[in-house]
XYZ file of C-alpha atoms in Angstrom:
439
model
C 7.944 32.986 -57.900
C 7.898 30.694 -60.933
C 6.799 31.735 -64.399
C 4.889 29.053 -66.314
C 4.050 29.277 -70.011
C 1.500 27.052 -71.755
C 1.038 26.950 -75.524
C -2.137 26.672 -77.570
C -2.234 22.874 -77.508
C -1.998 22.869 -73.711
C -5.170 24.999 -73.457
C -6.783 23.612 -76.623
C -9.914 22.178 -74.975
C -11.855 22.416 -71.690
C -10.181 19.206 -70.506
C -6.725 20.625 -71.278
C -7.600 23.864 -69.471
C -8.540 21.833 -66.399
C -5.254 19.928 -66.592
C -3.292 23.176 -66.850
C -5.187 24.595 -63.888
C -4.229 21.596 -61.761
C -0.571 21.933 -62.794
C -0.324 25.594 -61.858
C -2.003 25.141 -58.458
C -0.496 21.831 -57.298
C 2.344 23.386 -55.252
C 0.192 26.076 -53.684
C 2.902 28.671 -54.338
C 2.400 32.010 -56.144
C 2.942 31.626 -59.894
C 2.818 33.856 -62.961
C 1.201 32.002 -65.866
C 1.502 32.969 -69.547
C -1.163 31.483 -71.822
C -1.445 31.294 -75.594
C -4.718 31.296 -77.519
C -6.595 28.010 -77.740
C -5.184 25.918 -80.589
C -6.885 26.772 -83.877
C -8.190 30.134 -82.680
C -5.373 32.265 -84.078
C -5.781 30.633 -87.509
C -9.498 31.480 -87.435
C -8.756 35.086 -86.440
C -6.250 35.383 -89.284
C -8.884 33.962 -91.646
C -11.360 36.602 -90.429
C -8.757 39.293 -91.103
C -8.128 37.901 -94.576
C -11.818 38.158 -95.453
C -11.908 41.731 -94.168
C -8.834 42.665 -96.219
C -10.695 41.312 -99.240
C -13.776 43.385 -98.307
C -15.893 40.283 -97.738
C -17.731 40.889 -94.439
C -20.081 37.951 -95.073
C -17.131 35.540 -95.144
C -15.709 37.120 -91.985
C -19.035 36.877 -90.145
C -19.379 33.219 -91.134
C -16.002 32.397 -89.500
C -16.886 34.516 -86.448
C -20.193 32.657 -86.002
C -18.533 29.247 -86.264
C -15.825 30.226 -83.778
C -18.404 31.603 -81.349
C -20.295 28.289 -81.362
C -17.083 26.431 -80.500
C -16.392 28.706 -77.538
C -19.961 28.549 -76.237
C -19.754 24.733 -76.271
C -16.523 24.965 -74.290
C -18.304 27.053 -71.648
C -20.760 24.197 -71.008
C -17.923 21.704 -70.585
C -15.545 23.870 -68.546
C -17.770 25.280 -65.788
C -20.160 23.585 -63.382
C -21.977 26.570 -61.828
C -24.451 28.841 -63.619
C -22.759 31.889 -62.118
C -19.484 31.290 -63.948
C -21.173 29.976 -67.078
C -23.201 33.174 -67.337
C -20.254 35.410 -66.548
C -18.061 33.740 -69.173
C -20.863 33.709 -71.779
C -21.342 37.450 -71.276
C -17.626 38.070 -71.670
C -17.374 35.935 -74.823
C -20.485 37.563 -76.295
C -18.839 40.980 -75.927
C -15.655 39.599 -77.522
C -17.461 38.292 -80.598
C -19.481 41.503 -80.918
C -16.132 43.317 -80.889
C -14.907 41.076 -83.726
C -18.099 41.773 -85.712
C -17.530 45.515 -85.340
C -14.559 45.247 -87.702
C -16.855 44.145 -90.545
C -18.367 47.628 -90.699
C -15.269 49.838 -90.923
C -12.072 50.332 -92.905
C -9.677 47.438 -92.266
C -5.868 47.785 -92.049
C -2.929 45.945 -90.469
C -3.573 47.835 -87.222
C -7.045 46.318 -86.943
C -5.665 42.890 -87.820
C -3.322 42.975 -84.818
C -6.256 43.859 -82.570
C -8.273 40.950 -83.953
C -5.454 38.417 -83.542
C -4.899 39.575 -79.940
C -8.412 38.464 -78.938
C -7.483 34.764 -78.960
C -5.246 35.109 -75.931
C -7.605 37.559 -74.256
C -10.362 34.936 -74.460
C -8.271 31.969 -73.265
C -6.838 33.842 -70.267
C -10.243 35.096 -69.134
C -11.708 31.593 -69.398
C -8.932 30.042 -67.298
C -9.095 32.791 -64.636
C -12.860 32.268 -64.352
C -12.377 28.512 -64.004
C -9.757 28.962 -61.275
C -12.022 31.347 -59.396
C -14.883 28.849 -59.680
C -12.551 26.270 -58.103
C -11.850 28.629 -55.198
C -8.321 29.591 -56.275
C -7.181 33.158 -55.635
C -6.454 34.037 -59.275
C -6.355 37.335 -61.121
C -5.771 38.491 -64.675
C -2.970 40.918 -65.521
C -3.485 42.204 -69.050
C -0.278 42.127 -71.078
C -1.484 45.300 -72.777
C -1.018 47.107 -69.437
C 2.721 46.399 -69.110
C 4.227 44.666 -72.174
C 5.557 47.313 -74.577
C 8.056 47.599 -77.409
C 10.183 50.647 -78.182
C 10.446 52.555 -81.474
C 12.806 49.886 -82.808
C 10.288 47.124 -82.123
C 12.385 45.710 -79.268
C 10.976 45.072 -75.767
C 11.146 48.171 -73.552
C 12.726 46.372 -70.595
C 12.649 49.275 -68.127
C 8.975 50.023 -68.860
C 7.995 46.334 -68.651
C 9.669 45.817 -65.285
C 8.310 49.032 -63.771
C 4.699 48.487 -64.872
C 4.610 44.767 -64.095
C 6.008 45.139 -60.580
C 3.430 47.861 -59.855
C 0.608 45.603 -61.096
C 1.834 42.741 -58.909
C 2.004 45.064 -55.911
C -1.573 46.260 -56.552
C -2.736 42.620 -56.716
C -0.588 41.360 -53.847
C -1.591 38.111 -52.141
C -2.962 36.166 -55.094
C -1.897 32.581 -55.723
C -2.104 32.698 -59.525
C -1.440 35.613 -61.872
C -2.603 34.919 -65.424
C -1.418 36.943 -68.413
C -1.256 36.738 -72.188
C 1.758 35.806 -74.258
C 2.649 37.270 -77.662
C 0.559 40.454 -77.477
C 1.819 43.879 -76.395
C 1.579 47.561 -77.222
C 4.089 49.375 -79.379
C 5.795 52.678 -78.567
C 2.727 54.552 -79.861
C 0.256 52.689 -77.647
C -1.204 50.557 -80.451
C -1.950 46.853 -80.019
C 0.974 44.910 -81.438
C 2.850 41.651 -80.890
C 6.342 40.483 -80.009
C 6.646 38.400 -83.219
C 9.834 36.458 -82.505
C 9.222 33.639 -80.065
C 5.754 34.876 -79.119
C 4.619 33.495 -75.788
C 8.029 31.979 -74.983
C 9.553 35.435 -75.330
C 6.870 36.918 -73.068
C 7.580 34.314 -70.380
C 11.312 35.020 -70.527
C 10.780 38.793 -70.326
C 8.433 38.387 -67.370
C 10.850 36.036 -65.624
C 13.654 38.552 -65.959
C 11.417 41.426 -64.813
C 10.247 39.692 -61.615
C 13.567 37.874 -61.009
C 11.774 34.518 -61.100
C 13.199 31.370 -59.527
C 12.542 29.472 -62.753
C 10.822 29.873 -66.123
C 8.880 26.814 -67.236
C 7.895 26.309 -70.880
C 5.178 23.630 -71.082
C 4.587 21.935 -74.444
C 3.463 18.500 -75.648
C 7.051 17.137 -75.913
C 9.280 15.810 -73.124
C 11.987 18.472 -73.330
C 14.438 19.026 -76.157
C 15.614 15.794 -77.805
C 19.122 14.963 -78.956
C 17.832 14.606 -82.519
C 14.592 15.013 -84.468
C 12.250 12.221 -83.248
C 10.119 12.638 -86.382
C 13.042 11.576 -88.567
C 15.469 9.567 -86.425
C 15.093 6.360 -84.405
C 16.058 6.127 -80.718
C 16.165 9.807 -79.730
C 16.281 10.852 -76.088
C 15.500 14.032 -74.194
C 18.545 16.116 -73.280
C 18.348 16.798 -69.555
C 20.624 19.874 -69.440
C 21.697 22.520 -71.937
C 23.744 25.686 -71.699
C 21.888 28.791 -72.899
C 24.256 29.024 -75.868
C 23.652 25.388 -76.786
C 19.881 25.856 -76.557
C 20.020 28.976 -78.732
C 22.073 27.156 -81.387
C 19.650 24.226 -81.440
C 16.621 26.494 -81.562
C 18.061 28.587 -84.398
C 19.016 25.531 -86.412
C 15.696 23.766 -86.302
C 14.677 22.538 -82.832
C 11.035 23.689 -82.927
C 10.338 23.388 -79.208
C 11.972 26.741 -78.442
C 12.551 30.032 -80.241
C 16.202 31.203 -80.207
C 15.315 34.729 -79.083
C 13.274 33.700 -76.078
C 16.178 32.520 -73.936
C 18.104 35.797 -74.098
C 16.335 37.718 -71.276
C 16.562 34.641 -69.028
C 20.224 34.117 -69.918
C 21.193 37.692 -69.052
C 19.225 37.510 -65.797
C 20.725 34.111 -64.901
C 17.290 32.485 -64.561
C 17.029 28.791 -65.542
C 14.480 27.786 -68.185
C 12.872 24.345 -67.897
C 11.105 22.638 -70.812
C 8.279 20.366 -69.596
C 5.533 18.169 -71.054
C 1.871 18.778 -70.174
C 1.057 15.213 -71.271
C 3.702 13.782 -68.907
C 4.009 16.365 -66.114
C 6.211 14.117 -63.969
C 8.882 13.778 -66.693
C 12.052 15.762 -65.822
C 12.180 17.616 -69.142
C 15.168 19.792 -70.065
C 16.820 22.438 -67.888
C 18.579 25.325 -69.646
C 21.034 27.384 -67.604
C 24.473 28.991 -67.694
C 26.310 25.793 -66.778
C 28.459 23.946 -69.332
C 29.064 20.201 -69.209
C 32.633 19.824 -70.403
C 33.572 17.319 -73.061
C 30.075 16.332 -74.189
C 28.166 16.573 -77.452
C 24.515 17.186 -76.576
C 22.283 17.180 -79.643
C 21.771 17.514 -83.381
C 19.260 19.709 -85.228
C 18.400 20.389 -88.867
C 17.195 23.485 -90.677
C 15.421 23.005 -94.017
C 14.713 25.269 -97.013
C 18.258 26.599 -97.210
C 19.712 28.230 -100.328
C 23.482 28.321 -100.905
C 25.058 31.163 -102.893
C 28.654 31.183 -104.111
C 30.360 34.224 -105.632
C 33.722 33.654 -107.320
C 35.953 36.520 -108.391
C 39.596 36.646 -109.397
C 39.465 40.331 -108.420
C 38.832 39.315 -104.798
C 42.461 38.345 -104.248
C 43.904 40.934 -101.834
C 40.972 43.278 -102.623
C 39.929 45.185 -99.509
C 36.234 45.924 -99.165
C 35.042 42.923 -101.188
C 33.300 41.181 -98.280
C 31.838 44.472 -97.096
C 30.213 45.004 -100.490
C 28.820 41.463 -100.473
C 27.369 41.799 -96.976
C 25.868 45.194 -97.786
C 23.853 43.587 -100.576
C 22.295 41.103 -98.170
C 21.716 43.872 -95.634
C 19.954 46.070 -98.180
C 17.443 43.271 -98.783
C 17.165 42.450 -95.054
C 18.265 38.859 -95.658
C 20.298 37.256 -92.831
C 23.166 34.876 -93.611
C 23.280 31.523 -91.792
C 26.678 30.126 -92.765
C 29.711 31.544 -94.551
C 32.962 30.113 -95.911
C 35.696 32.040 -97.711
C 38.725 31.318 -99.882
C 41.190 33.506 -101.784
C 38.930 33.802 -104.811
C 35.437 33.127 -103.541
C 32.891 33.215 -100.772
C 29.952 30.882 -100.110
C 26.938 31.784 -97.988
C 23.635 30.206 -97.039
C 20.292 31.897 -96.426
C 16.911 30.609 -95.260
C 14.837 33.423 -96.754
C 14.823 33.387 -100.558
C 12.247 36.155 -100.987
C 14.765 38.541 -102.569
C 17.072 35.897 -104.017
C 16.815 37.065 -107.637
C 17.584 40.677 -106.706
C 20.503 39.605 -104.507
C 21.994 37.452 -107.269
C 21.634 40.317 -109.759
C 23.560 42.623 -107.433
C 26.242 40.018 -106.668
C 26.920 39.471 -110.376
C 28.518 42.934 -110.466
C 31.404 41.517 -108.434
C 31.882 37.976 -109.742
C 30.414 34.737 -111.044
C 27.440 33.589 -108.990
C 26.072 30.066 -108.562
C 23.004 29.069 -106.544
C 22.151 25.712 -104.939
C 18.572 25.288 -103.734
C 16.835 22.674 -101.570
C 19.684 22.519 -99.098
C 19.695 21.718 -95.385
C 21.917 22.772 -92.457
C 22.806 20.031 -89.967
C 24.003 21.451 -86.655
C 25.899 19.425 -84.016
C 25.826 21.105 -80.603
C 27.806 20.606 -77.409
C 31.158 21.482 -75.859
C 32.991 21.907 -79.181
C 35.784 24.162 -78.026
C 38.780 23.767 -80.345
C 40.902 22.468 -77.471
C 38.733 19.340 -77.249
C 40.885 17.279 -79.576
C 38.939 14.950 -81.865
C 35.434 16.225 -81.190
C 35.038 17.720 -84.662
C 36.435 14.468 -86.080
C 33.570 12.505 -84.517
C 31.059 14.681 -86.351
C 32.882 14.606 -89.674
C 33.365 10.820 -89.394
C 29.590 10.417 -89.080
C 29.177 12.483 -92.268
C 31.773 10.570 -94.308
C 29.179 9.070 -96.687
C 27.170 12.287 -97.083
C 28.084 14.881 -99.766
C 28.832 18.086 -97.814
C 28.576 21.450 -99.590
C 29.955 23.557 -96.729
C 31.262 23.235 -93.151
C 31.192 25.921 -90.441
C 33.389 25.411 -87.369
C 35.068 27.853 -85.006
C 32.518 30.669 -85.073
C 31.100 29.307 -81.829
C 32.432 27.066 -79.077
C 29.179 25.149 -79.184
C 28.494 24.021 -82.731
C 29.758 22.576 -85.976
C 27.438 22.865 -88.971
C 27.221 21.025 -92.287
C 25.396 22.211 -95.398
C 23.992 19.276 -97.357
C 21.193 18.482 -99.807
C 17.754 18.108 -98.232
C 17.406 14.657 -99.787
C 20.375 13.508 -97.651
C 18.962 14.878 -94.387
C 17.477 11.665 -92.958
C 20.656 9.653 -93.657
C 22.826 12.373 -92.131
C 20.751 12.738 -88.948
C 20.571 8.990 -88.410
C 24.300 8.554 -88.988
C 25.098 11.326 -86.497
C 22.804 9.728 -83.896
C 24.359 6.311 -84.399
C 27.891 7.720 -84.124
C 27.461 10.306 -81.362
C 24.715 8.919 -79.123
C 23.838 5.281 -79.813
C 27.286 3.697 -79.489
């Protein structure tokens, strides 16, 4: 069985829903399909929640009414028979009445998660109804019946596998199994969400649970490119990536994939394929456990980086100094992206500056602190094992005319990273492309 995930853009209109339906039924084989909410819906649901937080039910009802009109128009365009039009209208009417019920009671973050979950509940029901109208044996498996997190907010893998396999057994013989991405229940049975990676994460967890042949992530881009096509000329799709390479690229700015989502597939040894709904015949990108030796694959950039340097003459031979520094970042739940050390100082970069002032105040107890804002991390990914003589030189040669604040190499066999000013990003990315890929 394949697992196929489609994002909000892919199901963003009745025409797109029809296209997705043809993609998931073209082979005639059983598939598990993960769908996001229709594009724009989640933003509207968050807006409704915002009005309710502000105790403005009139504002919330206005957004609900506008959203309901959009969905009712979609019903007319999506279905051809009165039977399925009426059935879907009745379902959507109950959904919007459910949303209106929140305007009458106390509103908290728990209710907000229930509201936001309705986007995917609506899109999945609409697609299942359309498939059934077309004569396809399709059924809906609610993610709230099997997708659960534990008390630490991490997916409860044993529970997910057990419940999902039982649901599939109870619905044996169907061609298409539709489910929601992103939403789940927490350890206390409340409606919640997976946060990191959303629907991609759901697809990977499902793939691992059912031991899928392949996990397909369908977006509006032809796979993962070797550089940012929005910034750089002459980029190309990368046809194969190792899981580690894909995770590095995703973490350092490649928006097509969330770094967390590949982990369940990686551990289960299930390939992940990135495909384009606009060009379904394009080969896309395959991500698996294979490594292509001696090749640099791609470049990515991560913006909004802040660099922090702490310099202390007391650091020389002082045990525990780094531990104290790291504990400060840990206490403010601020991850570190890059780090470089010397005898008298340490430099770090972060992408979350929410607690920057507090962190700097704490660090000043141990040395002189300087901060550089508006920085950018450029990450070069491929087979960068230290035994590949000259590979790091290729990357540094491409950066010879760019002021580099920091370099990270050796922490991974798959990447070398440069910290530069954001204003130099375009020049750096283009130079790397010209040196590594276009020659």
